[in-house]
Amino acid sequence: MFRHHGMSWWPHVLNAGVVAIVLSWTAVRAITVYSQVDAVRRSAITMLGLMVAQLCLGFLAFITASCGDGTLRSPNCRWWSRP
């Protein structure tokens, strides 16, 4: 399932969670302590935005991979139900 079969996907998911926690803590700390410094505040907000975008891409990749054919249009896709 995971690209090139280098490692399973569980360590990847766990490491992504650890990285998300560390980045969130770092960005929130930078925003609260150095809120007067524009460069630090803008960088922290950009870092949070990129992290959220990366997590959304990861969740979307997981959902599409679990649908069987790699698309959300599969009739057996439990994540995407149509009336």
Short mmCIF file of N, CA, C and O in Angstrom, two decimals:
data_model
loop_
_atom_site.label_atom_id
_atom_site.label_comp_id
_atom_site.label_asym_id
_atom_site.label_seq_id
_atom_site.Cartn_x
_atom_site.Cartn_y
_atom_site.Cartn_z
N MET A 1 0.82 -1.19 0.00
CA MET A 1 0.00 0.00 0.00
C MET A 1 0.86 1.26 0.00
O MET A 1 0.61 2.19 -0.72
N PHE A 2 1.87 1.29 0.82
CA PHE A 2 2.71 2.48 0.91
C PHE A 2 3.73 2.46 -0.23
O PHE A 2 4.20 1.41 -0.62
N ARG A 3 4.06 3.62 -0.72
CA ARG A 3 4.91 3.72 -1.89
C ARG A 3 6.27 3.06 -1.67
O ARG A 3 6.89 3.22 -0.64
N HIS A 4 6.71 2.31 -2.63
CA HIS A 4 8.00 1.62 -2.68
C HIS A 4 8.16 0.56 -1.60
O HIS A 4 9.22 0.00 -1.45
N HIS A 5 7.15 0.31 -0.82
CA HIS A 5 7.17 -0.72 0.21
C HIS A 5 8.34 -0.57 1.17
O HIS A 5 8.88 -1.55 1.67
N GLY A 6 8.76 0.66 1.44
CA GLY A 6 9.88 0.91 2.34
C GLY A 6 9.50 0.70 3.79
O GLY A 6 10.27 0.18 4.59
N MET A 7 8.32 1.12 4.17
CA MET A 7 7.82 0.89 5.51
C MET A 7 6.30 0.86 5.43
O MET A 7 5.71 1.33 4.46
N SER A 8 5.69 0.32 6.45
CA SER A 8 4.23 0.29 6.44
C SER A 8 3.69 1.70 6.69
O SER A 8 4.44 2.62 7.03
N TRP A 9 2.41 1.86 6.58
CA TRP A 9 1.84 3.20 6.68
C TRP A 9 1.60 3.63 8.12
O TRP A 9 1.45 4.82 8.39
N TRP A 10 1.55 2.70 9.08
CA TRP A 10 1.32 3.09 10.48
C TRP A 10 2.44 3.96 11.06
O TRP A 10 2.16 4.97 11.71
N PRO A 11 3.72 3.62 10.86
CA PRO A 11 4.76 4.52 11.37
C PRO A 11 4.69 5.91 10.73
O PRO A 11 4.97 6.91 11.39
N HIS A 12 4.31 5.95 9.47
CA HIS A 12 4.18 7.23 8.78
C HIS A 12 3.08 8.08 9.43
O HIS A 12 3.25 9.28 9.66
N VAL A 13 1.96 7.46 9.75
CA VAL A 13 0.84 8.18 10.37
C VAL A 13 1.22 8.63 11.78
O VAL A 13 0.92 9.76 12.19
N LEU A 14 1.86 7.76 12.54
CA LEU A 14 2.27 8.13 13.90
C LEU A 14 3.30 9.26 13.89
O LEU A 14 3.21 10.20 14.69
N ASN A 15 4.27 9.19 12.98
CA ASN A 15 5.26 10.26 12.87
C ASN A 15 4.61 11.57 12.43
O ASN A 15 5.01 12.64 12.88
N ALA A 16 3.62 11.49 11.54
CA ALA A 16 2.91 12.70 11.12
C ALA A 16 2.19 13.34 12.29
O ALA A 16 2.15 14.57 12.42
N GLY A 17 1.62 12.52 13.17
CA GLY A 17 0.97 13.06 14.36
C GLY A 17 1.95 13.73 15.30
O GLY A 17 1.68 14.82 15.83
N VAL A 18 3.11 13.12 15.49
CA VAL A 18 4.14 13.72 16.35
C VAL A 18 4.62 15.04 15.75
O VAL A 18 4.76 16.06 16.47
N VAL A 19 4.87 15.06 14.46
CA VAL A 19 5.32 16.29 13.80
C VAL A 19 4.25 17.37 13.89
O VAL A 19 4.56 18.55 14.12
N ALA A 20 2.99 17.01 13.72
CA ALA A 20 1.90 17.99 13.80
C ALA A 20 1.83 18.59 15.20
O ALA A 20 1.62 19.80 15.35
N ILE A 21 2.02 17.77 16.23
CA ILE A 21 1.99 18.28 17.60
C ILE A 21 3.16 19.22 17.85
O ILE A 21 2.99 20.31 18.41
N VAL A 22 4.35 18.83 17.42
CA VAL A 22 5.54 19.67 17.64
C VAL A 22 5.42 20.99 16.87
O VAL A 22 5.72 22.07 17.40
N LEU A 23 4.98 20.92 15.61
CA LEU A 23 4.83 22.15 14.82
C LEU A 23 3.75 23.06 15.40
O LEU A 23 3.91 24.28 15.43
N SER A 24 2.66 22.47 15.85
CA SER A 24 1.59 23.28 16.44
C SER A 24 2.08 23.97 17.71
O SER A 24 1.83 25.16 17.92
N TRP A 25 2.78 23.23 18.56
CA TRP A 25 3.28 23.81 19.80
C TRP A 25 4.27 24.93 19.50
O TRP A 25 4.21 26.00 20.11
N THR A 26 5.17 24.70 18.53
CA THR A 26 6.16 25.71 18.17
C THR A 26 5.49 26.97 17.61
O THR A 26 5.85 28.09 17.99
N ALA A 27 4.53 26.80 16.72
CA ALA A 27 3.87 27.95 16.11
C ALA A 27 3.04 28.73 17.13
O ALA A 27 3.09 29.97 17.16
N VAL A 28 2.29 28.03 17.97
CA VAL A 28 1.48 28.72 18.98
C VAL A 28 2.38 29.44 19.96
O VAL A 28 2.10 30.58 20.36
N ARG A 29 3.48 28.82 20.34
CA ARG A 29 4.43 29.47 21.25
C ARG A 29 5.03 30.72 20.61
O ARG A 29 5.18 31.75 21.26
N ALA A 30 5.39 30.62 19.34
CA ALA A 30 5.97 31.78 18.64
C ALA A 30 4.94 32.90 18.51
O ALA A 30 5.28 34.08 18.67
N ILE A 31 3.68 32.54 18.26
CA ILE A 31 2.65 33.57 18.12
C ILE A 31 2.36 34.23 19.46
O ILE A 31 2.18 35.45 19.54
N THR A 32 2.33 33.47 20.54
CA THR A 32 2.00 34.05 21.84
C THR A 32 3.16 34.85 22.43
O THR A 32 2.94 35.90 23.03
N VAL A 33 4.39 34.37 22.27
CA VAL A 33 5.52 35.05 22.89
C VAL A 33 6.01 36.22 22.04
O VAL A 33 6.34 37.29 22.57
N TYR A 34 6.05 36.04 20.72
CA TYR A 34 6.59 37.07 19.83
C TYR A 34 5.51 37.65 18.93
O TYR A 34 5.73 37.85 17.73
N SER A 35 4.37 37.96 19.47
CA SER A 35 3.27 38.47 18.65
C SER A 35 3.55 39.87 18.10
O SER A 35 2.93 40.28 17.12
N GLN A 36 4.47 40.58 18.70
CA GLN A 36 4.79 41.93 18.20
C GLN A 36 5.73 41.90 17.00
O GLN A 36 5.81 42.87 16.27
N VAL A 37 6.44 40.82 16.81
CA VAL A 37 7.40 40.72 15.70
C VAL A 37 6.67 40.16 14.49
O VAL A 37 6.25 39.01 14.48
N ASP A 38 6.52 41.01 13.47
CA ASP A 38 5.75 40.61 12.29
C ASP A 38 6.34 39.41 11.57
O ASP A 38 5.60 38.52 11.13
N ALA A 39 7.65 39.35 11.43
CA ALA A 39 8.28 38.26 10.70
C ALA A 39 8.04 36.91 11.39
O ALA A 39 7.78 35.91 10.73
N VAL A 40 8.10 36.89 12.70
CA VAL A 40 7.89 35.65 13.44
C VAL A 40 6.42 35.25 13.37
O VAL A 40 6.08 34.08 13.15
N ARG A 41 5.52 36.22 13.57
CA ARG A 41 4.09 35.92 13.54
C ARG A 41 3.66 35.40 12.17
O ARG A 41 2.96 34.41 12.05
N ARG A 42 4.10 36.07 11.09
CA ARG A 42 3.75 35.64 9.74
C ARG A 42 4.32 34.27 9.42
O ARG A 42 3.65 33.43 8.81
N SER A 43 5.54 34.01 9.85
CA SER A 43 6.16 32.70 9.61
C SER A 43 5.42 31.60 10.36
O SER A 43 5.22 30.50 9.83
N ALA A 44 5.01 31.87 11.59
CA ALA A 44 4.28 30.87 12.38
C ALA A 44 2.92 30.58 11.76
O ALA A 44 2.49 29.42 11.70
N ILE A 45 2.24 31.60 11.31
CA ILE A 45 0.93 31.40 10.68
C ILE A 45 1.08 30.64 9.36
O ILE A 45 0.28 29.74 9.06
N THR A 46 2.11 30.95 8.59
CA THR A 46 2.38 30.22 7.36
C THR A 46 2.70 28.76 7.65
O THR A 46 2.22 27.86 6.95
N MET A 47 3.48 28.52 8.71
CA MET A 47 3.82 27.15 9.08
C MET A 47 2.57 26.37 9.47
O MET A 47 2.40 25.21 9.08
N LEU A 48 1.67 26.98 10.21
CA LEU A 48 0.42 26.32 10.58
C LEU A 48 -0.45 26.03 9.35
O LEU A 48 -1.05 24.96 9.23
N GLY A 49 -0.52 26.99 8.45
CA GLY A 49 -1.30 26.80 7.23
C GLY A 49 -0.76 25.67 6.36
O GLY A 49 -1.53 24.85 5.84
N LEU A 50 0.55 25.61 6.21
CA LEU A 50 1.15 24.53 5.43
C LEU A 50 0.96 23.18 6.10
O LEU A 50 0.74 22.16 5.42
N MET A 51 1.01 23.15 7.42
CA MET A 51 0.80 21.90 8.13
C MET A 51 -0.64 21.41 7.95
O MET A 51 -0.87 20.22 7.70
N VAL A 52 -1.60 22.30 8.04
CA VAL A 52 -3.00 21.92 7.84
C VAL A 52 -3.21 21.43 6.42
O VAL A 52 -3.89 20.42 6.19
N ALA A 53 -2.61 22.11 5.44
CA ALA A 53 -2.73 21.67 4.05
C ALA A 53 -2.12 20.29 3.86
O ALA A 53 -2.71 19.43 3.18
N GLN A 54 -0.97 20.04 4.47
CA GLN A 54 -0.32 18.73 4.35
C GLN A 54 -1.15 17.64 5.01
O GLN A 54 -1.27 16.53 4.47
N LEU A 55 -1.73 17.92 6.16
CA LEU A 55 -2.58 16.93 6.82
C LEU A 55 -3.84 16.65 6.00
O LEU A 55 -4.27 15.50 5.90
N CYS A 56 -4.42 17.69 5.39
CA CYS A 56 -5.59 17.48 4.54
C CYS A 56 -5.24 16.63 3.32
O CYS A 56 -6.02 15.74 2.94
N LEU A 57 -4.08 16.85 2.72
CA LEU A 57 -3.65 16.03 1.60
C LEU A 57 -3.43 14.58 2.04
O LEU A 57 -3.77 13.64 1.30
N GLY A 58 -2.89 14.38 3.23
CA GLY A 58 -2.71 13.03 3.73
C GLY A 58 -4.02 12.32 3.98
O GLY A 58 -4.18 11.14 3.63
N PHE A 59 -4.99 13.01 4.58
CA PHE A 59 -6.30 12.42 4.79
C PHE A 59 -6.99 12.11 3.47
O PHE A 59 -7.61 11.05 3.32
N LEU A 60 -6.87 13.00 2.50
CA LEU A 60 -7.48 12.75 1.19
C LEU A 60 -6.82 11.56 0.50
O LEU A 60 -7.51 10.75 -0.13
N ALA A 61 -5.50 11.43 0.63
CA ALA A 61 -4.81 10.28 0.04
C ALA A 61 -5.26 8.99 0.71
O ALA A 61 -5.46 7.97 0.03
N PHE A 62 -5.45 9.01 2.02
CA PHE A 62 -5.92 7.82 2.72
C PHE A 62 -7.33 7.44 2.28
O PHE A 62 -7.62 6.27 2.04
N ILE A 63 -8.19 8.43 2.15
CA ILE A 63 -9.57 8.16 1.75
C ILE A 63 -9.63 7.60 0.33
O ILE A 63 -10.33 6.62 0.07
N THR A 64 -8.89 8.21 -0.59
CA THR A 64 -8.93 7.71 -1.96
C THR A 64 -8.28 6.34 -2.08
O THR A 64 -8.72 5.52 -2.88
N ALA A 65 -7.25 6.06 -1.30
CA ALA A 65 -6.62 4.75 -1.35
C ALA A 65 -7.53 3.68 -0.78
O ALA A 65 -7.51 2.53 -1.22
N SER A 66 -8.36 4.04 0.19
CA SER A 66 -9.24 3.05 0.81
C SER A 66 -10.49 2.78 -0.03
O SER A 66 -11.25 1.87 0.29
N CYS A 67 -10.69 3.55 -1.09
CA CYS A 67 -11.87 3.34 -1.94
C CYS A 67 -11.66 2.25 -2.97
O CYS A 67 -12.59 1.91 -3.69
N GLY A 68 -10.49 1.72 -3.08
CA GLY A 68 -10.26 0.58 -3.97
C GLY A 68 -9.62 0.94 -5.29
O GLY A 68 -8.57 0.43 -5.62
N ASP A 69 -10.23 1.82 -6.06
CA ASP A 69 -9.69 2.13 -7.38
C ASP A 69 -8.93 3.46 -7.40
O ASP A 69 -8.54 3.92 -8.47
N GLY A 70 -8.72 4.09 -6.27
CA GLY A 70 -7.96 5.33 -6.21
C GLY A 70 -8.76 6.57 -6.52
O GLY A 70 -8.19 7.65 -6.65
N THR A 71 -10.07 6.45 -6.67
CA THR A 71 -10.91 7.61 -6.90
C THR A 71 -12.06 7.61 -5.90
O THR A 71 -12.34 6.60 -5.27
N LEU A 72 -12.70 8.74 -5.75
CA LEU A 72 -13.85 8.83 -4.85
C LEU A 72 -15.14 8.41 -5.54
O LEU A 72 -16.19 8.41 -4.93
N ARG A 73 -15.07 8.06 -6.82
CA ARG A 73 -16.28 7.72 -7.57
C ARG A 73 -16.60 6.24 -7.54
O ARG A 73 -17.54 5.80 -8.17
N SER A 74 -15.81 5.47 -6.84
CA SER A 74 -16.05 4.04 -6.75
C SER A 74 -17.37 3.78 -6.02
O SER A 74 -17.65 4.41 -5.01
N PRO A 75 -18.18 2.87 -6.50
CA PRO A 75 -19.46 2.62 -5.82
C PRO A 75 -19.30 1.98 -4.44
O PRO A 75 -20.18 2.09 -3.60
N ASN A 76 -18.17 1.33 -4.19
CA ASN A 76 -17.96 0.73 -2.89
C ASN A 76 -17.16 1.62 -1.93
O ASN A 76 -16.67 1.16 -0.92
N CYS A 77 -17.07 2.90 -2.25
CA CYS A 77 -16.33 3.84 -1.40
C CYS A 77 -17.21 4.24 -0.22
O CYS A 77 -18.23 4.90 -0.38
N ARG A 78 -16.82 3.84 0.97
CA ARG A 78 -17.64 4.12 2.15
C ARG A 78 -17.48 5.55 2.65
O ARG A 78 -18.24 6.01 3.47
N TRP A 79 -16.46 6.26 2.17
CA TRP A 79 -16.23 7.63 2.61
C TRP A 79 -17.05 8.63 1.82
O TRP A 79 -17.22 9.77 2.22
N TRP A 80 -17.52 8.25 0.68
CA TRP A 80 -18.20 9.18 -0.21
C TRP A 80 -19.53 8.56 -0.63
O TRP A 80 -19.58 7.73 -1.50
N SER A 81 -20.58 8.95 0.01
CA SER A 81 -21.87 8.35 -0.32
C SER A 81 -22.72 9.33 -1.11
O SER A 81 -22.76 10.52 -0.81
N ARG A 82 -23.34 8.82 -2.13
CA ARG A 82 -24.22 9.64 -2.96
C ARG A 82 -25.65 9.17 -2.77
O ARG A 82 -25.90 7.99 -2.62
N PRO A 83 -26.58 10.10 -2.83
CA PRO A 83 -27.99 9.69 -2.69
C PRO A 83 -28.49 8.93 -3.91
O PRO A 83 -27.97 8.93 -4.94
#
